[in-house]
XYZ file of C-alpha atoms in Angstrom:
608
model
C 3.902 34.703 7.279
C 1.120 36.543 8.496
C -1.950 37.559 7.034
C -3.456 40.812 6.227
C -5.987 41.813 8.800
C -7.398 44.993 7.181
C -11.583 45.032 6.150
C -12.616 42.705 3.497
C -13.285 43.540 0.168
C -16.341 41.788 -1.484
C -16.056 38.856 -4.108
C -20.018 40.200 -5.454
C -20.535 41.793 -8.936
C -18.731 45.090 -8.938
C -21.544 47.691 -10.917
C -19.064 50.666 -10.012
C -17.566 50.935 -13.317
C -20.779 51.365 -15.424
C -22.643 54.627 -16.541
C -25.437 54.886 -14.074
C -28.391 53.538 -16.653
C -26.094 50.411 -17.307
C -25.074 50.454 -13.509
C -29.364 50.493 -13.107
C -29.381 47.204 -14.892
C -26.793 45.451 -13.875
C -28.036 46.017 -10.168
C -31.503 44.204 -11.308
C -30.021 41.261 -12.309
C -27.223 40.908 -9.988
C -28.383 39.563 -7.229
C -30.151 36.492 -9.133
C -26.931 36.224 -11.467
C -24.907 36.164 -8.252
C -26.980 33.067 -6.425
C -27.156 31.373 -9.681
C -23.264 31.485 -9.845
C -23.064 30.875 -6.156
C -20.839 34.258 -5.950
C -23.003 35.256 -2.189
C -21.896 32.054 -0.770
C -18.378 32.802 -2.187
C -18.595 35.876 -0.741
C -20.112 34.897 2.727
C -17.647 32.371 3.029
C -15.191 34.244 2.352
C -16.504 37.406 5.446
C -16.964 34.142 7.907
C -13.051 33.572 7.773
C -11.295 33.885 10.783
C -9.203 37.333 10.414
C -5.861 37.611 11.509
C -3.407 34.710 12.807
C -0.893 33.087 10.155
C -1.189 32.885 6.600
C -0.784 28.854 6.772
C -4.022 29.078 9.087
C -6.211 30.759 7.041
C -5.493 28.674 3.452
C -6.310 25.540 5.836
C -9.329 27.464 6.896
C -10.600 28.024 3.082
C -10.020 24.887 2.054
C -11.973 23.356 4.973
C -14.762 26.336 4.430
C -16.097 25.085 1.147
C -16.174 21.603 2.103
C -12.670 20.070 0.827
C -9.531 18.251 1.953
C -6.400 17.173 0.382
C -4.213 13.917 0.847
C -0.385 13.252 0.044
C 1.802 11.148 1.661
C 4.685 12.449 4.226
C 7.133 10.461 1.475
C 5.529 13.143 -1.375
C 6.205 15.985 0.771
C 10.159 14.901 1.121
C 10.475 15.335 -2.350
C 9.952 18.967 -1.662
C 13.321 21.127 -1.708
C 13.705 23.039 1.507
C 15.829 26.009 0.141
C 16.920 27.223 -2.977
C 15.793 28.436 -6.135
C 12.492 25.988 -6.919
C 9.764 26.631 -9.514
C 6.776 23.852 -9.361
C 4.578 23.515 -11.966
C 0.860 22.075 -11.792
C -1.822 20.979 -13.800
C -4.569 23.197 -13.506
C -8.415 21.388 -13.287
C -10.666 23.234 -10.972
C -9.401 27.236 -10.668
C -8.562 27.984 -8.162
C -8.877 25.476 -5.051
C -5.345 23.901 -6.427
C -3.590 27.373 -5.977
C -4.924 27.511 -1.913
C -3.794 24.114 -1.592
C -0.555 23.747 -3.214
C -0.061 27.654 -1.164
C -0.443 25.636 1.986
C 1.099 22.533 1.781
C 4.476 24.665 0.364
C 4.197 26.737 3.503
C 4.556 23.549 4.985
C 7.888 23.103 3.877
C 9.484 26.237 3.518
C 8.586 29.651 4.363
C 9.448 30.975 0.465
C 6.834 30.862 -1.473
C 5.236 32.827 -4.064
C 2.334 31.452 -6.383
C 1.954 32.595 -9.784
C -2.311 33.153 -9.990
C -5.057 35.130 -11.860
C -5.861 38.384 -11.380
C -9.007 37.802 -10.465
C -8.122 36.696 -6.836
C -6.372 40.084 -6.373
C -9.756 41.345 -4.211
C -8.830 38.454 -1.112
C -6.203 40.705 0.362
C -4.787 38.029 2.367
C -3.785 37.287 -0.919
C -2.035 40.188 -1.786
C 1.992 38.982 -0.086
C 1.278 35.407 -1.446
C 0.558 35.705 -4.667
C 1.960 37.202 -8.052
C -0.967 38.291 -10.479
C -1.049 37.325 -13.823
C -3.407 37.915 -16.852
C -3.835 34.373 -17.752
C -6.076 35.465 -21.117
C -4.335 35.391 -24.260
C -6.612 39.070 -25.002
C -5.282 42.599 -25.993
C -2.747 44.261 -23.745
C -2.783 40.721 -21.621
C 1.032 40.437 -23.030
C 2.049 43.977 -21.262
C 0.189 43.438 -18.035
C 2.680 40.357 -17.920
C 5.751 41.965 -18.263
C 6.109 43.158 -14.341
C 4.540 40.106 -13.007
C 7.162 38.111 -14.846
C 10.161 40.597 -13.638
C 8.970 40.102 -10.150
C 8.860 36.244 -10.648
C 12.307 36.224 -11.464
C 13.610 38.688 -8.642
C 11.722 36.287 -6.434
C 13.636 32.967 -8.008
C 17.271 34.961 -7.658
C 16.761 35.338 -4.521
C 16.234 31.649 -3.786
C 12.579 31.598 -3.327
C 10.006 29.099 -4.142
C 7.497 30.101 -7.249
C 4.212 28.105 -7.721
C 3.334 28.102 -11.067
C 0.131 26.952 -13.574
C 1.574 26.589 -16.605
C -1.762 26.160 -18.819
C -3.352 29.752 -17.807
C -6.425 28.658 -18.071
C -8.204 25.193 -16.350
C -8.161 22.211 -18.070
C -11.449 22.001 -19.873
C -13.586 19.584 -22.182
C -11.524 19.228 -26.208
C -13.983 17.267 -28.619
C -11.171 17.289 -30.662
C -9.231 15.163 -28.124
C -12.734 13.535 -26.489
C -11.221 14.193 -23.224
C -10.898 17.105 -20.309
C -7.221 18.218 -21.347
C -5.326 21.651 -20.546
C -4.154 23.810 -23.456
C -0.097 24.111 -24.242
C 2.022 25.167 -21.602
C 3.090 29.077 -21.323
C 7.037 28.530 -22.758
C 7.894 31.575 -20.582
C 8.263 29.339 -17.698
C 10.696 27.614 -19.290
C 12.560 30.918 -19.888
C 12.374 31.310 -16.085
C 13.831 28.131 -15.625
C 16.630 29.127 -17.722
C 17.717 32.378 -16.595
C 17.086 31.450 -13.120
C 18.573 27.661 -12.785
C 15.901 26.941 -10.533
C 14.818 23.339 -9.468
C 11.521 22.129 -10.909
C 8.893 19.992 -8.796
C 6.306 18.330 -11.015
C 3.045 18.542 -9.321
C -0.188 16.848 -10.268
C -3.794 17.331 -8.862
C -5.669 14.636 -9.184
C -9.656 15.431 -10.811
C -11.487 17.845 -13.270
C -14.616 20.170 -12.778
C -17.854 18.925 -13.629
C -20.154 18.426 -16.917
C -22.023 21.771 -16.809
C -19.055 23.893 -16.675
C -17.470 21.483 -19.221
C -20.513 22.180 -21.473
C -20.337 25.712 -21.187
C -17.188 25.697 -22.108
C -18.077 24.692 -25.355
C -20.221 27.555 -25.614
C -17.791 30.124 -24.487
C -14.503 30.259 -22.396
C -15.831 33.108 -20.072
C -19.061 31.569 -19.631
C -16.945 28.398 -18.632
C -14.679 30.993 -16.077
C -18.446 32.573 -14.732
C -19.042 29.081 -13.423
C -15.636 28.591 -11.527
C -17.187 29.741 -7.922
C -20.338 27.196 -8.481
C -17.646 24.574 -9.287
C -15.917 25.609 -5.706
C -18.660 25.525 -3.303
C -19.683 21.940 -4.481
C -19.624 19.569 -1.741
C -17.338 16.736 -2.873
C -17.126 14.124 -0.298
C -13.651 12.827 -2.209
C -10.323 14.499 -1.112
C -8.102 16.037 -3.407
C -5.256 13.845 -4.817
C -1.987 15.369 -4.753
C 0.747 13.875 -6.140
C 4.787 15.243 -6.266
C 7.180 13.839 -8.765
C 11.136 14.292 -8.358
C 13.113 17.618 -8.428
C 14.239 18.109 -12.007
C 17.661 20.278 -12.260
C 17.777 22.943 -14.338
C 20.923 21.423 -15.982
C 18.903 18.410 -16.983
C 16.011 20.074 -18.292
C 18.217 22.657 -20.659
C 18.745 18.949 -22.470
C 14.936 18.572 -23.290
C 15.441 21.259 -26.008
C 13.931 24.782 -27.297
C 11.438 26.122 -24.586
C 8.140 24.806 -26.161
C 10.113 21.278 -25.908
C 10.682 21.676 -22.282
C 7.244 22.383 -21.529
C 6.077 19.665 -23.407
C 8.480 17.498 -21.486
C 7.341 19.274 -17.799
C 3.802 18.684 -18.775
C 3.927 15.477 -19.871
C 6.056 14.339 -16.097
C 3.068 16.010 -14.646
C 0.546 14.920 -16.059
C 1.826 11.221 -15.839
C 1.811 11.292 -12.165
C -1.691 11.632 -12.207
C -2.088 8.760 -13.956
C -1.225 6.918 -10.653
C -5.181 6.989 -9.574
C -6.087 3.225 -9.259
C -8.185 3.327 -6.244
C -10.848 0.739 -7.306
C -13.605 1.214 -9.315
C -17.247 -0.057 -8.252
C -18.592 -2.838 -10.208
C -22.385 -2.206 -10.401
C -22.951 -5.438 -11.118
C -21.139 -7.847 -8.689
C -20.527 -4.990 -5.842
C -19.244 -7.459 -3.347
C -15.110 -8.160 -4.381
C -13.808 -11.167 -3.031
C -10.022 -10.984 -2.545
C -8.469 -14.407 -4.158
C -8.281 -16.867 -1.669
C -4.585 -18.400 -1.018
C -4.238 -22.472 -0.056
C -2.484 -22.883 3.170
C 1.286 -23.314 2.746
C 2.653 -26.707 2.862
C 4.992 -27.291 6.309
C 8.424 -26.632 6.361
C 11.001 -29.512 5.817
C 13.029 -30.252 9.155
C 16.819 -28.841 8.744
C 18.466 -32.044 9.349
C 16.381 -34.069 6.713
C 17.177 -30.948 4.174
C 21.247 -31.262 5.301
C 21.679 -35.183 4.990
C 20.012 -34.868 1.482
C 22.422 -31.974 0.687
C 25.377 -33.635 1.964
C 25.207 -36.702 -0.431
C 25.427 -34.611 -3.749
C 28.827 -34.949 -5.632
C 31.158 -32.317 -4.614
C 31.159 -30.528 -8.131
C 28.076 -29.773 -7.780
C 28.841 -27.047 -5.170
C 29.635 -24.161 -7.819
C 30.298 -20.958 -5.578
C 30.831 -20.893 -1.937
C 30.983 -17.535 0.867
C 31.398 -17.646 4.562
C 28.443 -20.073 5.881
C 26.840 -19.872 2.241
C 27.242 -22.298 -0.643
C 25.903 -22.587 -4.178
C 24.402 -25.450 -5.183
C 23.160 -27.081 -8.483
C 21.144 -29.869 -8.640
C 18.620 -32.033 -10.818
C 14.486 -32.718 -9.491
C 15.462 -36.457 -9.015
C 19.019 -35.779 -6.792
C 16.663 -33.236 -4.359
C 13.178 -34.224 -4.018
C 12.859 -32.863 -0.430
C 15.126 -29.667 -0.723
C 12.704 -29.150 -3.798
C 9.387 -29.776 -2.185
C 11.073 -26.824 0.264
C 12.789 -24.773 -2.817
C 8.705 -24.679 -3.586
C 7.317 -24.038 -0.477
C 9.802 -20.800 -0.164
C 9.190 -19.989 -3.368
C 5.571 -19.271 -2.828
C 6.448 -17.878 0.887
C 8.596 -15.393 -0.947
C 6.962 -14.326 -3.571
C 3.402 -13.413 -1.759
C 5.222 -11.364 0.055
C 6.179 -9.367 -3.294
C 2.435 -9.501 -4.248
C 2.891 -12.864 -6.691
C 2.965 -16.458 -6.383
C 0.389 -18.625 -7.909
C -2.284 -19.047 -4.498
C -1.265 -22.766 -4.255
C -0.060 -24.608 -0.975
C 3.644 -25.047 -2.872
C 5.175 -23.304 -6.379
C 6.459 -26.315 -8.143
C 5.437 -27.492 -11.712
C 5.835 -30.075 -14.394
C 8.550 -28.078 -15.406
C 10.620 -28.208 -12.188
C 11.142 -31.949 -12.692
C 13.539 -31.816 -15.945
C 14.997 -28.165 -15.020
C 18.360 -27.354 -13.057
C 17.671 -26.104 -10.087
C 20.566 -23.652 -8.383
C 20.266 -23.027 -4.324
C 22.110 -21.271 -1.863
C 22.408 -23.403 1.541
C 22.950 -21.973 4.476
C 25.176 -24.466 6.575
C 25.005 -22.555 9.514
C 21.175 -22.111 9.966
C 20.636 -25.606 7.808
C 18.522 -23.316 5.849
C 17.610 -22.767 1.560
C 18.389 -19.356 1.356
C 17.249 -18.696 -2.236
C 17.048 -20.212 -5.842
C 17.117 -20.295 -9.646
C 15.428 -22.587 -12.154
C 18.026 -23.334 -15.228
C 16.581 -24.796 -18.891
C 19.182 -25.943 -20.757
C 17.592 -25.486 -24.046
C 19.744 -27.656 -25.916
C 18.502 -30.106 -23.422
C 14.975 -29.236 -22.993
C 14.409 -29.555 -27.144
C 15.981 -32.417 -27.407
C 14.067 -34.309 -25.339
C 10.896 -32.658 -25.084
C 10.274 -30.187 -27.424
C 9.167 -26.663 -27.015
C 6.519 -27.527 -24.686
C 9.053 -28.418 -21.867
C 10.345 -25.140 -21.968
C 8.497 -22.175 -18.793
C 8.472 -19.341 -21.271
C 6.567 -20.766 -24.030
C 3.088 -20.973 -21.299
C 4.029 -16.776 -21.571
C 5.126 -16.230 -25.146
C 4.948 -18.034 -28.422
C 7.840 -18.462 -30.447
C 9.020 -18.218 -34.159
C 10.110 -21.793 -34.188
C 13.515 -20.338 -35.465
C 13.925 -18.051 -32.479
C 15.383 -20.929 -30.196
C 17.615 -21.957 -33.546
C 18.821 -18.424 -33.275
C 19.904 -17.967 -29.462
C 20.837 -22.245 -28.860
C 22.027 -23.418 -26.916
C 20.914 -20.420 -24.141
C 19.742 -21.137 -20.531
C 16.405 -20.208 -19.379
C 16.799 -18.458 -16.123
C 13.380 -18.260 -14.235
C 11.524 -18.575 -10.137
C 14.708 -16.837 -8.766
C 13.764 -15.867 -4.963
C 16.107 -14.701 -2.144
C 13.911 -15.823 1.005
C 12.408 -13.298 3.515
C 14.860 -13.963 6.202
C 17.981 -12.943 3.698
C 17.072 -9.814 1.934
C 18.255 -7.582 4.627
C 21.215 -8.155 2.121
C 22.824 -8.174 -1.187
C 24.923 -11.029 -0.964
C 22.219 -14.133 -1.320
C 21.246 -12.539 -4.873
C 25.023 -12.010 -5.345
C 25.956 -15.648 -4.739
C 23.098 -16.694 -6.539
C 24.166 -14.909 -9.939
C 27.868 -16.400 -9.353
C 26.463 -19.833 -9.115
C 24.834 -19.139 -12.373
C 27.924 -17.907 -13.432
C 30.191 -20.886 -12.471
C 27.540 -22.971 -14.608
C 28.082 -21.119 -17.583
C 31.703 -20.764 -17.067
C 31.759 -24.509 -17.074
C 29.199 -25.180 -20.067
C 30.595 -21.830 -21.714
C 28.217 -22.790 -24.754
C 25.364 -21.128 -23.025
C 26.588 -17.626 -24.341
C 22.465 -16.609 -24.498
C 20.854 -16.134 -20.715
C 16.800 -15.465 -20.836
C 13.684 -15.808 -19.189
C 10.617 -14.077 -17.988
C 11.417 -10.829 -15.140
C 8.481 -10.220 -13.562
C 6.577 -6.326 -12.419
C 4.347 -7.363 -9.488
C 0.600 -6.058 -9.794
C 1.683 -4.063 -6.209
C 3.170 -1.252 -9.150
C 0.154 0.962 -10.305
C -0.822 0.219 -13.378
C 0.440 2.992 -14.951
C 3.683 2.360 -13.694
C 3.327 -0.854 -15.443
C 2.462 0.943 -18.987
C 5.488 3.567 -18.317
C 7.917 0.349 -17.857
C 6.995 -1.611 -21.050
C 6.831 1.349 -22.878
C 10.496 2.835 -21.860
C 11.801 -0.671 -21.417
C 10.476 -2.049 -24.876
C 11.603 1.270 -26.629
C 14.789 1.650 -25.273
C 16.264 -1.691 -24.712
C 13.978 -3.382 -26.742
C 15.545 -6.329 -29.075
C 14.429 -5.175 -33.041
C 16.764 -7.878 -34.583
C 14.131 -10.427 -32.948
C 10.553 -8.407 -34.133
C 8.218 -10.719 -34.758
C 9.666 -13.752 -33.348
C 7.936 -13.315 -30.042
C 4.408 -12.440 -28.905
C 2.901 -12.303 -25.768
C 0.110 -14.978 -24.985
C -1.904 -12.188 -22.585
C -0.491 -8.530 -24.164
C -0.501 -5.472 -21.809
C -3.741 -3.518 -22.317
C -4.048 -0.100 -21.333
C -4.023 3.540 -22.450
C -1.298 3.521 -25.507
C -0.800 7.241 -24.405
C 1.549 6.375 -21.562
C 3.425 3.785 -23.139
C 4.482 6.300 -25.993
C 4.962 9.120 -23.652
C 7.506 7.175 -21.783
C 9.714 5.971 -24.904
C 9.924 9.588 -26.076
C 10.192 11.157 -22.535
C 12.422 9.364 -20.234
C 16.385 9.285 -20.825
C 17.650 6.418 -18.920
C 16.856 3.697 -16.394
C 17.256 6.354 -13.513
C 14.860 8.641 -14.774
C 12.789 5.661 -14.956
C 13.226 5.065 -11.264
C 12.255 9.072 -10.692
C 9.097 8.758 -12.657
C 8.134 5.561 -10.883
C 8.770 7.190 -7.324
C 6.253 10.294 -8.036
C 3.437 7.510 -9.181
C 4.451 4.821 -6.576
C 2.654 5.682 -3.138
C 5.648 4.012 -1.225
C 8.191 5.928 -3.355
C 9.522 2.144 -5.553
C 11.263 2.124 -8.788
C 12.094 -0.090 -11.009
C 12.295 -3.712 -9.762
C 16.055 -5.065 -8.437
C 15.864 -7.992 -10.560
C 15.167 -5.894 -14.021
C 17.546 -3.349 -13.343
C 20.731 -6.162 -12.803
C 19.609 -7.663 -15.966
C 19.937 -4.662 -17.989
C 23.162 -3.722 -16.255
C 24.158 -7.068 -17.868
C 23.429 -5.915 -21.730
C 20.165 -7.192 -21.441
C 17.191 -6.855 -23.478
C 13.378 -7.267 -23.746
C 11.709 -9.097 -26.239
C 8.700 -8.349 -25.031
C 5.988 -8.497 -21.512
C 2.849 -10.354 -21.326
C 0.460 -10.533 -18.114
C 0.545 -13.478 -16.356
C -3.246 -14.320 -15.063
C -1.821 -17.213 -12.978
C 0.986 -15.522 -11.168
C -1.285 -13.040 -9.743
C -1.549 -11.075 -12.630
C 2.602 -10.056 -12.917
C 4.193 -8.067 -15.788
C 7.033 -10.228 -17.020
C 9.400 -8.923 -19.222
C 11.112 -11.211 -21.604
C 14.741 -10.437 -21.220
C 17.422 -11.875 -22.654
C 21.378 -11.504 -22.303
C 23.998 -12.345 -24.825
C 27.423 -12.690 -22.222
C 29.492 -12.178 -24.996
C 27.836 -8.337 -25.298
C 28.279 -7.861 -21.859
C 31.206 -5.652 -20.409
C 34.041 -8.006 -19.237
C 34.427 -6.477 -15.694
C 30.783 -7.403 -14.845
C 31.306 -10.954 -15.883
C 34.471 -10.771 -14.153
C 32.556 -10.059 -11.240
C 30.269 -12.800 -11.136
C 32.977 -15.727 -12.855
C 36.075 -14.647 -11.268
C 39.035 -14.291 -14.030
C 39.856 -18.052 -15.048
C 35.979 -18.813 -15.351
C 35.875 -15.414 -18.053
C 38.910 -16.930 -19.312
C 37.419 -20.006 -20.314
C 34.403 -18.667 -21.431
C 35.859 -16.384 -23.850
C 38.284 -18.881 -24.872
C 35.570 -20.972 -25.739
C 33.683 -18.348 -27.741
C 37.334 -17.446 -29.370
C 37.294 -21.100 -30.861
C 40.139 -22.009 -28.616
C 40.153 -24.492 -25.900
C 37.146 -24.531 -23.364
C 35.861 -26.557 -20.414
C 32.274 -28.678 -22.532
C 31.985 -30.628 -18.983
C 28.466 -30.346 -17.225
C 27.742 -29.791 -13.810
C 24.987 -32.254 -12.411
């Protein structure tokens, strides 16, 4: 698209509408008003332009004229449909600048594009192909004026083009109702074009708000505020832009949010969200020098054939599942003290790589010495592969008490929470080592050798244990998680039997917007990716257990596990769906666990 190369008009005060005494005085004070609302730099700036060339060129140009520049990663600007119908609604917080630059980094994309802007900007006639001109104030006759701009909006959509669109009508401005910088309610119209037009809808969020004077003159009035909106332009901001693009929302989902207003609430509440993404770090003014936490050296690797000959004298029941090179096996502290020294030395390998792990030389604890601990062994490469830490609780109580049990250094417990779930199996420090995540079958044989254990103790109906976030999410994925997570598969019949030790602080905003906003786990994992610079969603681990029937009792921060999320899940077997545990039992292991749970004949024998 090319752009207009006819004369300029000028973005000065216009004085050609006034009687020629009022005309008089507005000339007087024009020139002052227009330095004082920097409307002759706008308007220089604006001549200096290069004329001519393509469209794409000269929105680059102005937004590297008045001294700004916009970031967003190449794995944003996927998310961006190439062709069809596609209406993308922003937040609106400076007026103006986010129009140029969501203009240009469409154009990018697809050649399409129409943005939806004020009428105002109708004197750059470069403009005049690009945009559709609105009368974004809610003032007599303002309803009329709409009614061709909205026609030609939806000939554009029908016609498979792209439609940039500012739902608020007006930037986002100080409320002292709200005591924050907020936008007004979305324009349900859009949702009417979303309707009639089945359009695809990109959530886009631009990241930043004007500054306090035109905040505070807002307050006085909103014209006053709009005056000020080529002062807030030409300021020199040294910060780029933040833009951030959410997933494509189908116009068949979206019809599900409800009556127009309801879908607008919904659109602006996905955009807004993505914003919330910003945790670049903050200076602290009084210790300005961070020091990142120091890890200790990792303790050397056990040699293969020591780690074999220690493997090879355990019992032969105590190899549970088996596959190709790869075998399951369970074991107690005392049977493996080498294999565990290495179980702990992976442990910590694996999970710094995830952004965890506790900073020490080896991950083992005063817990690890009267837990199960479940490994896959490579026979092959004479290499641990992966592991699980098993708590019997029925075992754990008995002879230790509450205090032997991982969880209870998270959460504290009702002491007749563990009388309600007993005998249940703590599941906890389950890693799949570096070298074997290229694939799904170390986690797989992992859960089966969990599942042979149970199949063979069938009394361990109740599975639960801590599921950790790493601190690499943003924190307001983090907020989004517990507040979907604890809403929608949250555990009521166990309120007030567990607490966090270290609760999730935060803005409750986000945690309430997710439990009323997101429909399922995948939506979930579309939120997260708009948020989430390298496009993640929700964690592997999570998602399997709530695939099981799981649930969350609750997530605490743990300061010693480099600040995780973990989620308190737990799964009752005999709630989940019979094919999964098929899956992970085979048919006679189900068998006997259901048999057991039936009151009929079961296996009460006990591996290791």
């Amino acid at each position: 698209m090319d752009a207009p190369t006819e004369p300029r008009a000028s973005l000065r005060l216009e004085t050609a509408g006034f009687a020629p005494l009022k005309r008089t005085m507005v000339r007087a004070v024009a020139a002052p008003l227009e330095r004082l609302l920097s409307l002759d730099k706008i308007d220089n700036l604006y001549k200096s332009l290069p004329r001519g060339g393509n469209l794409q060129e000269f929105l680059a140009a102005s937004i590297r004229a008045v001294g700004r520049r916009y970031e967003i990663s190449p794995q944003a600007l996927e998310r961006i449909p190439k062709q069809g119908p596609l209406i993308v609604v922003c937040n609106h917080p400076f007026g103006g600048l986010e129009g140029v630059i969501l203009a240009e980094m469409l154009l990018r994309v697809r050649p399409d594009v129409k943005i939806m802007a004020n009428m105002i900007l109708r004197r750059i006639h470069e403009f005049a192909d690009l945009f559709i001109f609105v009368d974004p104030f809610a003032g007599p006759g303002a309803q009329v004026r709409n009614i061709a701009p909205l026609r030609q909006s939806l000939r554009w959509l029908q016609g498979g083009g792209a439609l940039g669109v500012f739902p608020a009508g007006e930037v986002a401005s100080l409320k002292l109702s709200e005591g924050r910088v907020a936008e007004p309610v979305w324009n349900p119209n859009i949702a009417r074009l979303i309707e009639k037009t089945g359009a695809t809808v990109l959530p886009i969020c631009f990241e930043g708000a004007n500054g306090p004077l035109f905040q505070a003159a807002g307050l006085i009035h909103p014209r006053l505020r709009t005056a000020l909106l080529p002062r807030e332009i030409m300021k020199k901001r040294s910060k780029p832009v933040i833009v951030r693009i959410g997933a494509p929302l189908q116009a068949g989902r979206i019809a599900r949010f409800g009556d127009s207003r309801e879908v607008m609430r919904h659109l602006r509440l996905r955009t807004l969200i993505l914003g919330a993404g910003d945790d670049r770090p903050k200076k602290n003014k009084l210790f300005p020098i961070q020091l990142p936490p120091r890890n200790e050296t990792l303790i050397g690797a056990v040699h293969p054939d020591i780690l074999a000959g220690e493997i090879a004298k355990l019992p032969r029941e105590q190899f549970v599942a088996e596959s190709g090179a790869f075998c399951a096996v369970i074991a107690r502290a005392a049977q493996i003290p080498l294999s565990l020294r290495e179980i702990g030395r992976l442990r910590e390998l694996t999970f710094r790589k995830a952004g965890e792990g506790t900073g020490k030389s080896c991950d083992l604890d005063r817990f690890d010495e009267h837990y199960l601990h479940l490994f896959l062994w490579d026979k092959e490469a004479l290499k641990i592969a992966g592991a699980y830490r098993l708590g019997p609780t029925d075992e754990i109580l008995a002879r230790v008490g509450a205090k032997g049990l991982y969880c209870q250094t998270l959460f504290k417990f009702a002491p007749n929470f563990f009388r309600r779930i007993s005998p249940a199996l703590e599941m906890g420090r389950s890693f799949v080592a570096p070298d074997y995540q290229k694939s799904y079958s170390a986690l797989l044989l992992l859960w089966k050798g969990v599942a042979a254990y149970v199949a063979a103790n069938p009394r361990y109906r109740n599975l639960f244990g801590p599921v950790s976030i790493p601190a690499q999410y943003k924190d307001a994925s983090r907020q989004l998680m517990a507040g979907y997570f604890g809403a929608a598969h949250g555990l009521p019949e166990y309120a007030g039997l567990v607490k966090p030790r270290t609760p999730l602080r935060g803005d409750p905003w986000l945690r309430k917007a997710a439990a009323s906003l997101v429909e399922d786990i995948d939506d979930m994992a579309a939120l997260l990716e708009g948020i989430e610079a390298d496009g993640k969603g929700v964690p592997v681990l999570l998602r399997q257990y709530l695939k099981l029937g799981g649930g969350l009792l609750g997530f605490n921060l743990d300061p010693d596990f480099s600040n995780v999320l973990d989620g308190l899940i737990l799964v009752d077997l005999l709630k989940t769906e019979p094919r999964q545990l098929e899956k992970f039992m085979g048919k006679s292991g189900l068998a006997a666990f259901m048999a057991h749970h039936r009151g009929g004949p079961a296996n009460m024998g006990k591996c290791a």
